[in-house]
């Protein structure tokens, strides 16, 4: 059963956030949390909080399931471009150069594996192969 968490209008450029999101795509939740905790980028703090929110959403959907036995992994993480704030910076001879302060939207989906033949280890090896 999947759980979704969204984070809108994060004041970081989408390119910088995608660099952090690529580090944890397809990983187990515990492994992803440890990667995000020790990543020095500013976007890692926001993604760590978002991942914890997705885990809390999963627990709300599955109150009788145990988190330790669930084998949760990051199924999908998407970083989309948000709105841009447009500012002007003074330039020589009375001109103005445009500055775009970019933002992004992050969507995170976590899922648990049932007692089937696919595990999170298989997903991690498939991600490494691609």
CSV table of C-alpha atoms in Angstrom, one decimal:
chain,number,residue,atom,x,y,z
A,1,UNK,CA,0.0,0.0,0.0
A,2,UNK,CA,1.5,3.3,-1.0
A,3,UNK,CA,1.6,6.6,0.8
A,4,UNK,CA,2.2,10.0,-0.8
A,5,UNK,CA,3.7,13.2,0.6
A,6,UNK,CA,4.1,16.5,-1.3
A,7,UNK,CA,6.2,19.6,-0.7
A,8,UNK,CA,5.3,22.7,-2.7
A,9,UNK,CA,7.1,26.0,-3.3
A,10,UNK,CA,10.5,24.9,-1.9
A,11,UNK,CA,12.8,27.9,-2.4
A,12,UNK,CA,15.6,25.9,-4.1
A,13,UNK,CA,16.2,25.5,-7.8
A,14,UNK,CA,14.8,22.2,-9.2
A,15,UNK,CA,18.2,21.2,-10.5
A,16,UNK,CA,19.8,21.3,-7.1
A,17,UNK,CA,16.9,19.4,-5.6
A,18,UNK,CA,17.1,16.7,-8.3
A,19,UNK,CA,20.7,16.1,-7.4
A,20,UNK,CA,19.7,15.1,-3.9
A,21,UNK,CA,16.6,13.2,-5.0
A,22,UNK,CA,18.7,11.0,-7.3
A,23,UNK,CA,20.7,9.9,-4.3
A,24,UNK,CA,17.7,8.2,-2.7
A,25,UNK,CA,15.5,7.1,-5.6
A,26,UNK,CA,14.6,3.4,-5.2
A,27,UNK,CA,16.3,3.0,-1.8
A,28,UNK,CA,14.9,1.6,1.4
A,29,UNK,CA,13.5,4.1,3.8
A,30,UNK,CA,16.1,3.5,6.5
A,31,UNK,CA,19.0,3.7,4.0
A,32,UNK,CA,17.5,6.8,2.4
A,33,UNK,CA,17.2,8.6,5.8
A,34,UNK,CA,20.8,7.9,6.6
A,35,UNK,CA,21.9,9.2,3.2
A,36,UNK,CA,19.9,12.4,3.6
A,37,UNK,CA,21.1,12.9,7.2
A,38,UNK,CA,24.7,13.1,6.1
A,39,UNK,CA,24.3,14.9,2.8
A,40,UNK,CA,25.5,18.5,3.2
A,41,UNK,CA,23.1,20.0,0.6
A,42,UNK,CA,20.3,22.2,1.8
A,43,UNK,CA,17.7,20.2,-0.1
A,44,UNK,CA,18.6,17.1,1.9
A,45,UNK,CA,17.0,18.6,5.1
A,46,UNK,CA,13.7,19.2,3.3
A,47,UNK,CA,13.7,15.8,1.7
A,48,UNK,CA,14.4,14.1,5.0
A,49,UNK,CA,11.4,15.8,6.5
A,50,UNK,CA,9.3,14.9,3.5
A,51,UNK,CA,10.3,11.3,3.8
A,52,UNK,CA,9.4,11.2,7.5
A,53,UNK,CA,6.0,12.7,6.6
A,54,UNK,CA,5.5,10.0,3.9
A,55,UNK,CA,6.3,7.3,6.5
A,56,UNK,CA,3.8,8.9,8.9
A,57,UNK,CA,1.2,8.9,6.1
A,58,UNK,CA,1.9,5.2,5.5
A,59,UNK,CA,1.4,4.5,9.2
A,60,UNK,CA,-1.9,6.4,9.3
A,61,UNK,CA,-3.1,4.3,6.3
A,62,UNK,CA,-1.9,1.0,7.9
A,63,UNK,CA,-2.5,1.3,11.7
A,64,UNK,CA,-2.2,-2.5,12.3
A,65,UNK,CA,1.0,-3.0,10.4
A,66,UNK,CA,4.4,-2.8,12.0
A,67,UNK,CA,6.9,-0.3,10.5
A,68,UNK,CA,9.9,-2.6,11.0
A,69,UNK,CA,8.3,-5.5,9.1
A,70,UNK,CA,6.9,-3.4,6.3
A,71,UNK,CA,10.1,-3.2,4.1
A,72,UNK,CA,9.3,0.3,2.9
A,73,UNK,CA,11.1,1.8,-0.1
A,74,UNK,CA,10.9,4.9,-2.2
A,75,UNK,CA,8.8,4.0,-5.2
A,76,UNK,CA,8.8,7.4,-6.9
A,77,UNK,CA,10.3,10.8,-6.2
A,78,UNK,CA,9.6,13.6,-8.6
A,79,UNK,CA,11.0,17.2,-8.6
A,80,UNK,CA,9.0,19.6,-10.7
A,81,UNK,CA,9.6,23.2,-11.4
A,82,UNK,CA,7.5,25.6,-9.3
A,83,UNK,CA,6.9,29.3,-9.8
A,84,UNK,CA,9.8,31.7,-10.3
A,85,UNK,CA,10.1,35.1,-8.6
A,86,UNK,CA,11.4,37.7,-11.0
A,87,UNK,CA,13.7,40.4,-9.7
A,88,UNK,CA,15.8,43.1,-11.3
A,89,UNK,CA,19.4,43.8,-10.5
A,90,UNK,CA,20.9,47.1,-11.4
A,91,UNK,CA,23.3,47.0,-14.4
A,92,UNK,CA,25.5,49.6,-16.0
A,93,UNK,CA,24.1,52.5,-18.1
A,94,UNK,CA,20.7,52.4,-16.5
A,95,UNK,CA,19.8,48.9,-17.5
A,96,UNK,CA,18.5,46.1,-15.4
A,97,UNK,CA,19.4,42.4,-15.5
A,98,UNK,CA,16.7,39.9,-14.7
A,99,UNK,CA,17.2,37.5,-11.8
A,100,UNK,CA,15.0,34.4,-11.5
A,101,UNK,CA,14.6,33.0,-8.0
A,102,UNK,CA,13.4,29.5,-8.8
A,103,UNK,CA,11.4,27.1,-6.6
A,104,UNK,CA,10.2,23.5,-7.0
A,105,UNK,CA,7.6,21.0,-6.0
A,106,UNK,CA,8.5,17.6,-4.7
A,107,UNK,CA,6.3,14.5,-4.8
A,108,UNK,CA,7.4,11.4,-2.8
A,109,UNK,CA,5.7,8.0,-3.0
A,110,UNK,CA,6.7,5.2,-0.7
A,111,UNK,CA,5.5,1.6,-0.9
A,112,UNK,CA,5.8,-1.6,1.0
A,113,UNK,CA,6.4,-5.0,-0.5
A,114,UNK,CA,4.0,-7.8,0.1
A,115,UNK,CA,5.2,-11.3,0.8
A,116,UNK,CA,5.9,-11.7,-2.9
A,117,UNK,CA,9.0,-12.6,-4.9
A,118,UNK,CA,10.1,-8.9,-5.2
A,119,UNK,CA,12.0,-7.2,-2.4
A,120,UNK,CA,13.6,-3.8,-1.9
A,121,UNK,CA,17.0,-5.4,-2.7
A,122,UNK,CA,15.8,-6.3,-6.1
A,123,UNK,CA,14.6,-2.7,-6.7
A,124,UNK,CA,18.0,-1.3,-5.6
A,125,UNK,CA,19.9,-3.6,-7.9
A,126,UNK,CA,17.6,-2.7,-10.8
A,127,UNK,CA,18.2,1.0,-10.1
A,128,UNK,CA,21.9,0.4,-10.2
A,129,UNK,CA,21.7,-1.5,-13.5
A,130,UNK,CA,19.8,1.4,-15.1
